[in-house]
Short mmCIF file of C-alpha atoms and ligand atoms in Angstrom, two decimals:
data_model
loop_
_atom_site.label_atom_id
_atom_site.label_comp_id
_atom_site.label_asym_id
_atom_site.label_seq_id
_atom_site.Cartn_x
_atom_site.Cartn_y
_atom_site.Cartn_z
CA MET A 1 112.79 2.46 45.51
CA LEU A 2 110.04 0.22 44.24
CA GLY A 3 108.10 0.92 47.45
CA VAL A 4 108.02 4.60 46.70
CA ILE A 5 106.41 4.11 43.32
CA VAL A 6 103.91 1.56 44.55
CA SER A 7 102.71 3.62 47.46
CA VAL A 8 102.23 6.75 45.37
CA ILE A 9 100.30 4.84 42.75
CA LEU A 10 98.13 3.18 45.38
CA ILE A 11 97.22 6.49 46.90
CA HIS A 12 96.12 7.74 43.53
CA SER A 13 94.11 4.82 42.30
CA CYS A 14 93.09 2.36 44.96
CA ASP A 15 92.48 4.17 48.20
CA PRO A 16 88.83 5.20 48.02
CA ALA A 17 89.38 7.98 50.56
CA ALA A 18 91.98 9.52 48.28
CA THR A 19 90.05 9.43 45.01
CA SER A 20 88.09 12.55 45.73
CA VAL A 21 91.23 14.60 46.19
CA THR A 22 93.27 12.97 43.45
CA VAL A 23 92.15 11.62 40.10
CA GLU A 24 89.38 9.68 38.45
CA ALA A 25 89.99 6.12 37.26
CA PRO A 26 91.37 5.82 33.74
CA SER A 27 88.66 5.45 31.13
CA GLU A 28 88.12 2.25 29.23
CA VAL A 29 89.89 1.79 25.91
CA ILE A 30 87.63 0.04 23.42
CA GLU A 31 88.23 -1.72 20.11
CA SER A 32 86.35 0.85 18.04
CA GLU A 33 88.86 3.50 19.17
CA ILE A 34 91.72 1.47 17.70
CA LEU A 35 90.55 -0.58 14.76
CA PRO A 36 89.47 2.17 12.32
CA HIS A 37 92.93 3.83 12.58
CA LEU A 38 94.65 0.48 12.16
CA LYS A 39 92.62 -0.46 9.07
CA GLU A 40 93.09 2.99 7.56
CA LEU A 41 96.88 3.12 7.95
CA ALA A 42 97.31 -0.49 6.83
CA ASP A 43 95.22 0.11 3.70
CA ASP A 44 96.91 -0.51 0.34
CA LYS A 45 96.39 3.15 -0.61
CA TYR A 46 99.10 4.11 1.92
CA MET A 47 101.54 2.02 -0.12
CA GLY A 48 103.34 0.63 2.91
CA ARG A 49 103.96 4.08 4.47
CA MET A 50 107.51 4.46 3.20
CA PRO A 51 109.22 7.73 4.18
CA PHE A 52 109.49 9.95 1.02
CA GLY A 53 107.07 7.58 -0.73
CA PRO A 54 103.47 8.38 -1.73
CA GLY A 55 102.23 7.08 1.63
CA ASP A 56 104.40 9.53 3.58
CA PRO A 57 102.33 12.73 3.19
CA MET A 58 99.11 10.70 3.42
CA SER A 59 100.11 9.12 6.73
CA VAL A 60 101.25 12.44 8.16
CA ALA A 61 98.04 14.18 7.00
CA TYR A 62 95.90 11.45 8.53
CA LEU A 63 97.69 11.66 11.88
CA VAL A 64 97.57 15.47 12.00
CA ASP A 65 93.87 15.34 11.16
CA GLN A 66 93.17 12.87 13.97
CA CYS A 67 95.15 14.92 16.50
CA LYS A 68 93.15 18.02 15.55
CA LYS A 69 89.83 16.18 15.73
CA MET A 70 90.62 14.93 19.22
CA GLY A 71 91.50 18.40 20.37
CA LEU A 72 95.18 17.69 21.05
CA GLN A 73 97.49 20.70 21.07
CA PRO A 74 100.15 21.01 18.37
CA GLY A 75 103.45 19.82 19.84
CA ASN A 76 106.02 21.75 17.84
CA ASN A 77 105.72 25.53 18.22
CA GLY A 78 102.17 25.67 16.98
CA SER A 79 102.69 22.94 14.39
CA TYR A 80 101.67 19.27 14.53
CA THR A 81 104.68 18.25 12.47
CA GLN A 82 108.43 18.27 12.90
CA SER A 83 110.40 17.99 9.69
CA VAL A 84 113.11 15.31 9.88
CA PRO A 85 115.86 16.02 7.36
CA MET A 86 117.69 12.92 6.22
CA VAL A 87 120.42 12.09 3.81
CA GLU A 88 120.72 8.99 1.68
CA ILE A 89 124.29 8.04 0.93
CA THR A 90 125.46 5.43 -1.54
CA SER A 91 129.14 4.55 -1.18
CA THR A 92 130.91 2.78 -4.02
CA SER A 93 134.28 1.13 -3.67
CA THR A 94 136.75 2.74 -6.10
CA GLU A 95 139.93 1.11 -4.77
CA PRO A 96 139.85 -2.31 -3.10
CA MET A 97 141.16 -2.58 0.45
CA THR A 98 144.84 -3.45 0.61
CA ILE A 99 146.72 -4.40 3.75
CA LYS A 100 150.49 -3.86 3.98
CA ASN A 101 152.75 -5.36 6.62
CA SER A 102 156.07 -7.22 6.98
CA SER A 103 154.53 -10.24 5.20
CA GLY A 104 153.82 -8.15 2.08
CA THR A 105 150.77 -6.56 0.48
CA LYS A 106 147.42 -8.27 0.15
CA GLU A 107 144.33 -7.08 -1.70
CA TYR A 108 140.84 -7.94 -0.43
CA GLN A 109 137.46 -8.09 -2.17
CA PHE A 110 134.55 -5.79 -1.31
CA GLY A 111 131.52 -7.80 -0.25
CA LYS A 112 133.28 -11.12 0.09
CA ASP A 113 135.97 -10.04 2.56
CA TYR A 114 134.75 -6.70 3.86
CA VAL A 115 132.03 -4.06 3.55
CA ILE A 116 132.71 -0.41 4.23
CA HIS A 117 130.86 2.82 3.70
CA CYS A 118 131.20 6.51 4.39
CA GLN A 119 128.49 8.24 6.44
CA LYS A 120 129.69 11.75 5.55
CA THR A 121 128.29 14.06 2.92
CA VAL A 122 131.56 14.14 0.99
CA ASP A 123 132.16 13.11 -2.62
CA ALA A 124 135.01 10.73 -1.96
CA VAL A 125 137.33 9.39 0.71
CA ASP A 126 140.83 8.11 0.30
CA ILE A 127 142.64 6.12 2.96
CA ASN A 128 146.39 5.90 2.38
CA ASP A 129 148.45 3.56 4.55
CA ALA A 130 146.51 4.22 7.75
CA GLU A 131 147.81 2.33 10.78
CA LEU A 132 145.54 -0.51 11.98
CA VAL A 133 145.08 -0.79 15.74
CA PHE A 134 143.25 -3.58 17.55
CA CYS A 135 141.02 -1.81 20.09
CA GLY A 136 139.32 -4.74 21.81
CA TYR A 137 135.56 -4.25 21.77
CA GLY A 138 135.82 -0.55 20.92
CA ILE A 139 134.32 0.45 24.28
CA GLN A 140 135.02 3.43 26.48
CA SER A 141 132.78 3.53 29.54
CA ASP A 142 133.39 5.51 32.71
CA GLN A 143 130.57 3.63 34.40
CA SER A 144 132.28 0.26 33.85
CA GLY A 145 135.78 1.71 34.21
CA TRP A 146 136.55 0.22 30.81
CA ASP A 147 138.73 1.82 28.12
CA ASP A 148 139.63 -0.03 24.94
CA PHE A 149 141.28 3.16 23.65
CA ALA A 150 143.49 3.69 26.72
CA GLY A 151 146.57 5.77 26.03
CA ILE A 152 146.12 6.05 22.28
CA ASP A 153 145.30 8.94 19.95
CA MET A 154 143.23 7.43 17.13
CA LYS A 155 143.78 10.35 14.74
CA ASP A 156 144.73 8.95 11.30
CA LYS A 157 144.39 5.39 12.64
CA VAL A 158 141.81 2.72 11.84
CA ALA A 159 140.38 0.78 14.81
CA VAL A 160 139.82 -2.94 14.36
CA VAL A 161 137.31 -4.13 16.98
CA LEU A 162 135.33 -7.18 18.07
CA VAL A 163 131.57 -7.39 17.82
CA ASN A 164 129.40 -7.64 20.99
CA ASP A 165 130.92 -6.91 24.43
CA PRO A 166 133.47 -8.55 26.77
CA GLY A 167 130.75 -10.20 28.89
CA PHE A 168 129.27 -12.24 26.01
CA GLY A 169 129.88 -15.98 26.29
CA GLY A 170 131.43 -15.61 29.75
CA GLU A 171 130.39 -17.15 33.05
CA ASP A 172 129.89 -13.91 34.97
CA SER A 173 126.43 -12.38 34.49
CA THR A 174 127.53 -9.19 36.24
CA PHE A 175 130.45 -8.56 33.87
CA PHE A 176 128.92 -6.53 31.01
CA LYS A 177 125.72 -8.46 31.91
CA GLY A 178 127.13 -11.76 30.59
CA ASP A 179 125.08 -13.02 27.65
CA VAL A 180 122.58 -10.18 27.94
CA MET A 181 123.56 -7.75 25.20
CA THR A 182 124.50 -4.31 26.47
CA TYR A 183 124.41 -1.21 24.33
CA PHE A 184 128.22 -1.45 24.17
CA GLY A 185 127.76 -4.63 22.15
CA ARG A 186 125.79 -2.98 19.36
CA TRP A 187 127.50 -1.94 16.16
CA THR A 188 125.75 1.46 16.41
CA TYR A 189 127.60 2.15 19.66
CA LYS A 190 130.94 1.19 18.09
CA TYR A 191 130.31 3.52 15.15
CA GLU A 192 129.56 6.41 17.54
CA GLU A 193 132.60 5.66 19.72
CA ALA A 194 134.90 5.65 16.68
CA ASP A 195 133.59 9.14 15.86
CA ARG A 196 134.16 10.29 19.43
CA GLN A 197 137.71 8.90 19.38
CA GLY A 198 138.50 10.84 16.23
CA ALA A 199 139.53 7.65 14.43
CA LYS A 200 140.15 7.63 10.68
CA GLY A 201 138.11 4.47 10.37
CA LEU A 202 136.47 1.54 12.10
CA LEU A 203 136.40 -2.12 11.09
CA ILE A 204 134.30 -4.56 13.12
CA ILE A 205 135.37 -8.19 12.96
CA HIS A 206 132.27 -10.23 12.14
CA GLU A 207 131.67 -13.43 14.04
CA THR A 208 128.28 -15.08 13.56
CA ASN A 209 127.64 -16.17 17.13
CA SER A 210 128.60 -12.87 18.75
CA ALA A 211 126.87 -10.77 16.10
CA GLY A 212 123.71 -12.85 16.19
CA TYR A 213 123.51 -12.99 12.39
CA PRO A 214 125.59 -14.44 9.53
CA TRP A 215 127.93 -12.56 7.18
CA PHE A 216 125.37 -12.26 4.37
CA VAL A 217 123.21 -10.05 6.60
CA VAL A 218 126.15 -7.69 7.07
CA GLN A 219 126.82 -7.81 3.34
CA SER A 220 123.23 -7.09 2.26
CA SER A 221 122.57 -4.46 4.96
CA TRP A 222 125.66 -2.40 4.25
CA THR A 223 125.71 -2.36 0.49
CA GLY A 224 123.45 0.03 -1.40
CA PRO A 225 121.95 3.32 -0.23
CA GLN A 226 122.03 4.10 3.52
CA LEU A 227 119.61 6.59 5.04
CA GLY A 228 120.71 8.62 8.02
CA LEU A 229 120.51 11.91 9.86
CA GLU A 230 123.06 14.54 9.02
CA LYS A 231 124.92 14.96 12.29
CA GLU A 232 127.95 17.01 13.12
CA SER A 233 129.43 14.17 15.16
CA VAL A 234 129.28 11.94 12.07
CA GLN A 235 130.45 14.61 9.66
CA ASN A 236 133.49 15.27 11.88
CA GLY A 237 133.94 11.57 12.60
CA ALA A 238 135.50 8.53 10.94
CA ASP A 239 135.87 8.50 7.14
CA ILE A 240 135.06 4.84 6.78
CA LYS A 241 133.12 2.37 8.87
CA GLY A 242 132.35 -1.21 8.20
CA TRP A 243 132.94 -4.86 8.83
CA ILE A 244 135.56 -7.45 7.93
CA HIS A 245 134.91 -11.18 7.53
CA LEU A 246 136.33 -13.40 10.28
CA ASP A 247 138.57 -15.19 7.73
CA MET A 248 140.04 -11.88 6.62
CA ALA A 249 140.62 -10.90 10.24
CA LYS A 250 142.40 -14.16 10.99
CA GLU A 251 144.64 -13.70 7.95
CA LEU A 252 145.33 -10.06 8.78
CA PHE A 253 146.32 -10.82 12.38
CA ALA A 254 148.46 -13.84 11.37
CA SER A 255 150.25 -11.91 8.63
CA SER A 256 151.20 -9.23 11.14
CA GLY A 257 152.46 -11.80 13.63
CA LYS A 258 149.53 -11.48 16.03
CA ASP A 259 147.40 -14.22 17.53
CA LEU A 260 143.73 -13.24 17.23
CA SER A 261 142.44 -15.73 19.82
CA ALA A 262 145.05 -14.62 22.36
CA LEU A 263 144.12 -10.98 21.74
CA ILE A 264 140.42 -11.76 22.13
CA LYS A 265 141.23 -13.22 25.56
CA GLU A 266 143.18 -10.09 26.44
CA ALA A 267 140.34 -7.91 25.25
CA ARG A 268 138.04 -9.63 27.74
CA THR A 269 140.40 -8.88 30.63
CA PRO A 270 140.28 -5.64 32.63
CA GLY A 271 143.27 -3.45 31.92
CA PHE A 272 143.39 -4.33 28.20
CA LYS A 273 145.41 -1.81 26.14
CA PRO A 274 145.07 -1.25 22.39
CA VAL A 275 147.57 -3.14 20.24
CA SER A 276 149.04 -1.81 16.98
CA LEU A 277 148.79 -4.48 14.31
CA GLY A 278 151.98 -3.40 12.56
CA SER A 279 149.92 -3.15 9.38
CA THR A 280 148.53 -0.34 7.29
CA MET A 281 145.38 -0.18 5.19
CA SER A 282 144.54 1.68 2.00
CA THR A 283 141.25 1.96 0.17
CA ALA A 284 139.00 4.50 -1.55
CA LEU A 285 135.27 5.14 -1.85
CA SER A 286 133.15 7.53 -3.83
CA ASN A 287 129.88 8.82 -2.44
CA VAL A 288 126.61 9.85 -4.03
CA TYR A 289 124.17 11.51 -1.65
CA LYS A 290 120.78 13.12 -1.72
CA ARG A 291 118.73 14.91 0.89
CA ASP A 292 115.03 14.57 1.65
CA ALA A 293 112.74 15.06 4.61
CA SER A 294 109.86 13.27 6.28
CA ASP A 295 107.80 14.27 9.32
CA ASN A 296 107.31 13.34 12.93
CA VAL A 297 103.78 14.15 14.13
CA ILE A 298 103.76 15.68 17.61
CA ALA A 299 100.81 16.64 19.80
CA TYR A 300 100.03 16.93 23.48
CA VAL A 301 97.46 17.34 26.21
CA GLU A 302 98.40 20.06 28.65
CA GLY A 303 98.65 19.04 32.29
CA SER A 304 96.50 20.81 34.88
CA THR A 305 99.02 21.30 37.68
CA GLN A 306 102.48 20.32 36.33
CA PRO A 307 102.14 21.20 32.65
CA GLU A 308 105.91 21.49 32.20
CA GLU A 309 106.39 17.79 33.04
CA TYR A 310 105.64 15.31 30.26
CA VAL A 311 104.76 11.65 29.89
CA LEU A 312 105.85 10.69 26.39
CA TYR A 313 104.12 8.11 24.20
CA SER A 314 105.74 7.09 20.94
CA ALA A 315 104.87 4.91 17.96
CA HIS A 316 106.46 4.87 14.52
CA TRP A 317 104.00 5.45 11.71
CA ASP A 318 106.33 4.37 8.89
CA HIS A 319 106.88 0.97 7.34
CA ILE A 320 108.93 -0.34 4.43
CA GLY A 321 106.82 0.61 1.43
CA VAL A 322 106.53 -1.41 -1.78
CA GLY A 323 108.98 -4.19 -2.51
CA ALA A 324 109.52 -7.68 -3.88
CA VAL A 325 106.33 -9.51 -4.84
CA VAL A 326 105.36 -12.29 -2.45
CA ASN A 327 102.28 -14.38 -3.32
CA GLY A 328 101.18 -11.74 -5.82
CA ASP A 329 101.41 -8.84 -3.36
CA SER A 330 104.05 -6.10 -3.34
CA ILE A 331 102.60 -3.71 -0.75
CA TYR A 332 104.19 -4.13 2.65
CA ASN A 333 101.24 -2.86 4.68
CA GLY A 334 102.81 -3.11 8.12
CA ALA A 335 99.44 -3.62 9.80
CA LEU A 336 101.04 -4.94 12.95
CA ASP A 337 104.33 -3.11 12.37
CA ASN A 338 103.30 -0.44 13.16
CA ALA A 339 99.79 0.62 12.14
CA SER A 340 98.69 -1.27 15.26
CA GLY A 341 100.97 0.70 17.59
CA THR A 342 100.09 4.01 15.95
CA ALA A 343 96.37 3.19 16.28
CA THR A 344 96.91 2.20 19.91
CA VAL A 345 98.57 5.50 20.76
CA LEU A 346 95.82 7.40 18.90
CA ALA A 347 93.26 5.54 21.01
CA ILE A 348 95.16 6.44 24.18
CA ALA A 349 95.19 10.09 23.12
CA GLU A 350 91.47 9.99 22.45
CA ASN A 351 90.74 8.49 25.86
CA LEU A 352 92.87 11.11 27.49
CA THR A 353 91.04 13.96 25.81
CA GLN A 354 87.76 12.40 26.93
CA GLN A 355 88.69 12.05 30.60
CA GLU A 356 86.64 14.47 32.61
CA ASN A 357 89.66 15.86 34.43
CA LYS A 358 92.90 16.76 32.75
CA PRO A 359 95.96 14.84 33.94
CA GLU A 360 98.22 16.75 36.32
CA ARG A 361 101.23 16.40 34.04
CA SER A 362 101.19 16.98 30.30
CA VAL A 363 101.07 13.97 28.01
CA LEU A 364 103.05 14.16 24.78
CA PHE A 365 102.41 12.01 21.72
CA THR A 366 105.08 11.45 19.09
CA PHE A 367 104.28 9.55 15.90
CA VAL A 368 107.76 9.20 14.50
CA THR A 369 109.03 8.51 11.00
CA ALA A 370 111.79 6.31 9.54
CA GLU A 371 112.00 3.78 12.35
CA GLU A 372 112.53 1.00 9.86
CA GLN A 373 115.47 2.90 8.33
CA GLY A 374 117.34 3.02 11.64
CA LEU A 375 115.14 4.73 14.27
CA LEU A 376 115.75 8.06 12.56
CA GLY A 377 112.60 10.02 13.44
CA SER A 378 112.97 9.30 17.14
CA GLU A 379 116.69 10.02 17.01
CA TYR A 380 115.96 13.37 15.43
CA TYR A 381 113.36 14.12 18.10
CA ALA A 382 115.75 13.12 20.91
CA LEU A 383 118.39 15.45 19.45
CA ASN A 384 115.88 18.22 18.67
CA PRO A 385 113.24 17.87 21.38
CA THR A 386 110.23 20.20 21.39
CA VAL A 387 110.28 20.21 25.22
CA PRO A 388 113.37 19.97 27.44
CA ILE A 389 114.51 16.33 27.60
CA ASN A 390 114.83 16.51 31.38
CA ASN A 391 111.17 17.52 31.66
CA ILE A 392 110.15 14.18 30.12
CA VAL A 393 109.24 11.84 32.96
CA ALA A 394 109.23 8.61 30.99
CA ASN A 395 108.57 7.08 27.59
CA ILE A 396 106.08 4.38 26.67
CA ASN A 397 106.81 3.08 23.18
CA VAL A 398 104.37 0.95 21.21
CA ASP A 399 105.83 -0.94 18.27
CA GLY A 400 103.65 -3.86 17.24
CA CYS A 401 100.64 -5.12 19.17
CA ASN A 402 99.39 -8.55 20.10
CA PRO A 403 96.81 -9.80 17.56
CA ASN A 404 96.38 -13.19 19.26
CA GLY A 405 93.90 -12.40 22.00
CA ARG A 406 94.08 -11.70 25.72
CA MET A 407 97.19 -12.81 27.57
CA LYS A 408 97.96 -13.55 31.22
CA ASP A 409 101.49 -12.24 30.85
CA PHE A 410 103.25 -9.28 29.27
CA GLN A 411 106.80 -9.37 28.03
CA ILE A 412 109.01 -6.41 28.94
CA VAL A 413 111.83 -6.06 26.44
CA GLY A 414 115.08 -5.03 28.14
CA TYR A 415 113.65 -6.01 31.53
CA GLY A 416 115.78 -4.69 34.39
CA HIS A 417 116.76 -1.29 33.02
CA SER A 418 114.49 0.99 35.01
CA GLU A 419 111.65 1.42 37.48
CA MET A 420 109.27 1.49 34.52
CA ASP A 421 109.26 -2.30 34.98
CA ASP A 422 107.87 -1.88 38.50
CA LEU A 423 105.27 0.57 37.34
CA ALA A 424 104.17 -1.86 34.62
CA ALA A 425 104.07 -4.70 37.15
CA VAL A 426 101.65 -2.77 39.36
CA GLU A 427 99.30 -2.06 36.46
CA LEU A 428 99.61 -5.61 35.12
CA GLU A 429 98.61 -6.99 38.49
CA LYS A 430 95.49 -4.84 38.43
CA GLN A 431 94.67 -6.52 35.10
CA GLY A 432 95.30 -9.91 36.67
CA ARG A 433 98.46 -10.37 34.61
CA TYR A 434 102.11 -10.96 35.33
CA VAL A 435 105.46 -9.66 34.02
CA LEU A 436 107.40 -11.84 31.64
CA PRO A 437 111.04 -10.66 31.51
CA ASP A 438 112.77 -10.30 28.13
CA GLN A 439 112.85 -13.77 26.60
CA GLU A 440 115.76 -13.07 24.25
CA PRO A 441 117.99 -10.61 26.12
CA GLY A 442 121.00 -11.65 24.03
CA LYS A 443 119.44 -10.26 20.86
CA GLY A 444 119.39 -6.67 22.03
CA TYR A 445 115.78 -5.91 21.10
CA PHE A 446 115.83 -3.07 23.64
CA PHE A 447 118.09 -1.24 21.18
CA ARG A 448 115.90 -1.83 18.16
CA SER A 449 112.89 0.44 18.47
CA ASP A 450 112.29 4.12 19.10
CA HIS A 451 112.31 4.09 22.92
CA PHE A 452 116.04 3.35 22.64
CA ASN A 453 116.74 6.88 21.37
CA PHE A 454 114.84 8.26 24.35
CA ALA A 455 116.76 5.94 26.71
CA LYS A 456 120.02 7.18 25.19
CA VAL A 457 119.24 10.74 26.26
CA GLY A 458 118.26 9.51 29.72
CA ILE A 459 114.48 9.07 29.60
CA PRO A 460 113.41 5.83 31.33
CA ALA A 461 111.49 3.84 28.75
CA LEU A 462 109.04 0.98 28.67
CA PHE A 463 108.89 -1.28 25.66
CA GLY A 464 106.58 -4.26 25.87
CA GLU A 465 105.95 -7.11 23.54
CA GLY A 466 102.54 -8.67 24.12
CA GLY A 467 102.69 -11.98 25.88
CA TYR A 468 102.83 -15.73 25.42
CA ASP A 469 100.44 -17.02 28.06
CA HIS A 470 97.08 -17.00 26.26
CA GLU A 471 94.12 -16.70 28.63
CA GLU A 472 92.27 -19.61 27.02
CA HIS A 473 94.81 -21.64 25.08
CA GLY A 474 97.96 -21.36 27.19
CA ILE A 475 101.64 -20.75 26.59
CA GLU A 476 102.32 -23.17 23.72
CA TYR A 477 99.56 -21.59 21.66
CA GLY A 478 100.89 -18.10 22.36
CA LYS A 479 104.41 -19.10 21.37
CA GLU A 480 103.22 -20.79 18.19
CA LYS A 481 101.25 -17.73 17.14
CA LYS A 482 104.21 -15.45 17.74
CA ALA A 483 106.59 -17.69 15.83
CA GLU A 484 104.08 -17.90 12.99
CA TYR A 485 104.00 -14.11 12.65
CA THR A 486 107.80 -13.83 12.64
CA ALA A 487 108.16 -16.56 10.03
CA LYS A 488 105.30 -15.56 7.72
CA ASN A 489 104.42 -11.92 8.17
CA TYR A 490 107.30 -9.95 9.72
CA HIS A 491 108.37 -7.36 7.12
CA ALA A 492 106.35 -9.21 4.48
CA PRO A 493 103.41 -8.06 2.32
CA SER A 494 101.21 -10.40 4.39
CA ASP A 495 101.50 -8.17 7.48
CA GLU A 496 97.92 -7.10 6.79
CA TYR A 497 94.82 -6.65 8.88
CA ASP A 498 92.57 -9.67 8.62
CA ALA A 499 89.32 -9.78 10.60
CA GLU A 500 89.36 -13.59 10.51
CA SER A 501 92.76 -14.17 12.08
CA TRP A 502 93.16 -11.07 14.25
CA ASP A 503 91.79 -11.23 17.76
CA MET A 504 91.67 -7.58 18.78
CA SER A 505 90.97 -8.33 22.44
CA GLY A 506 94.72 -8.56 23.13
CA VAL A 507 95.39 -5.26 21.37
CA VAL A 508 92.72 -3.62 23.52
CA GLN A 509 94.08 -5.26 26.68
CA ASP A 510 97.59 -3.87 26.05
CA ALA A 511 96.27 -0.46 24.98
CA GLN A 512 94.49 -0.27 28.32
CA LEU A 513 97.71 -1.25 30.09
CA TYR A 514 99.75 1.45 28.31
CA TYR A 515 97.02 3.95 29.03
CA ASN A 516 96.83 3.03 32.72
CA ILE A 517 100.60 3.29 33.17
CA GLY A 518 100.69 6.70 31.51
CA TRP A 519 97.62 7.87 33.42
CA GLN A 520 99.16 6.92 36.77
CA LEU A 521 102.44 8.59 35.89
CA ALA A 522 100.68 11.70 34.62
CA ASN A 523 98.86 12.00 37.93
CA SER A 524 101.80 11.52 40.24
CA ASP A 525 105.05 13.22 41.08
CA VAL A 526 107.06 10.05 40.53
CA TRP A 527 110.20 10.24 38.39
CA PRO A 528 111.03 6.62 37.52
CA LYS A 529 114.73 5.93 37.92
CA TRP A 530 117.18 3.94 35.90
CA ASN A 531 118.52 0.92 37.76
CA PRO A 532 122.20 1.28 38.72
CA GLU A 533 123.19 -1.70 36.49
CA SER A 534 121.69 -0.07 33.41
CA GLU A 535 124.07 1.57 30.93
CA PHE A 536 121.57 4.45 30.69
CA LYS A 537 121.39 7.43 33.03
CA ARG A 538 119.48 10.66 33.36
CA GLN A 539 121.50 13.46 31.80
CA LYS A 540 121.55 15.17 35.16
CA THR A 541 120.03 14.45 38.53
CA LEU A 542 116.43 15.57 38.62
CA VAL A 543 115.19 14.47 41.99
CA ASP A 544 116.76 13.25 45.25
ZN1 ZN B 601 108.22 -1.53 14.10
#
């Protein structure tokens, strides 16, 4: 399969005899096409580009203006914007969680022992003596032949499930990819599956190692207002969702005469069946919710010969706004995250409009909102696409660029999912660079930016993350610089543009890479495929 892609690409770009009948070489992306956008969007006046905040309409207006200036076509029925309606829900515990079984009744404490919330636009929910059922990892997958809900109707029942997936911590790297996190390991998947199962509720047992973060992260993330899309699947789904502390889980299982460690072993074994815990749970929540909307900005260049086929670029324009003061600064500028990616995609669009010949396929640009609040803008687009999803050839997502200078390598997050890796490898080689596979595949970064929502609906996606192997200073230097950003600047007011410390040559290098990949795809008839081991698939067969 790789051979097919390579040969097509070679015909289009390297064979001099073919150039006259195919396409011109991609134009050169330069710093001055990126930096002004980056500086503008990272400016204090945008107030950290928080959706619904003062920086929201400013960011959207800036992007629309740039798209118009470049001569891009409006991507949403004559409009450059797509309104993304969202709802912010604050759940408050009105009755603590009580568990009843043959050992008696025990009351637990919100925050300390458990956190739950309600994702529905309802005023209150009441759970009265709902049966608790241990449903393994909460996974139902035809592809893996795995069903943690086998033979049970979850109506009026609350599922108690384990975090991560059955492969985690095991010896077999082919069983749910071993320590590589699959989508089935993410809490988001478990929430969605509980809705699909028609469960009354879902409780995920927290365990630090399998979750990848300690209890306080669960506690702080799931208390207070939660922003989401209003979706029918959620509105018709589980009343409560949340997490229970490992200590509470141990006590709950013991008090109902069950051995948690033995059940965990069972849950990792094919043929596992759900186990009723012989316990019931009661609790109540009240909900306050409000609705608001932000915008995705969408524009495109129409293809010359296959205009109905699209190469999709994405970058989230939003960041986290104004927050706690750190070193006298309260504006979280998000220069790297993601003014840099937005600027990069703008530069790619500009180059495309300046190419003498139009690409054969159309190229679609989505600048999405509310990534930081849970990938909401891209989720909305994936559920409400402006072109048919199956006409989208592939996605290239840019979230954060490399401010540390030119690199010999390029890290592909979620390496191994699709033929986009092979396509990237070909273009990297032309730049004299090499592919660095995902360095932290256990952390599930492939599920943590906008491309993931496109992958979920079947669009093969590429998400890169700079590199480590600095052209001049080597790997240790590259690693140090990356670690420094994560420790000091990630989601901090100091994520600012600084001419002294930023080396834009790496941003330009990657922008050129993203452009070249898109340019090749837009001038070919290749439909990159998902690899058979990936949990993602095209919605229906397109080719072959
Ligand atoms: Zn980001």
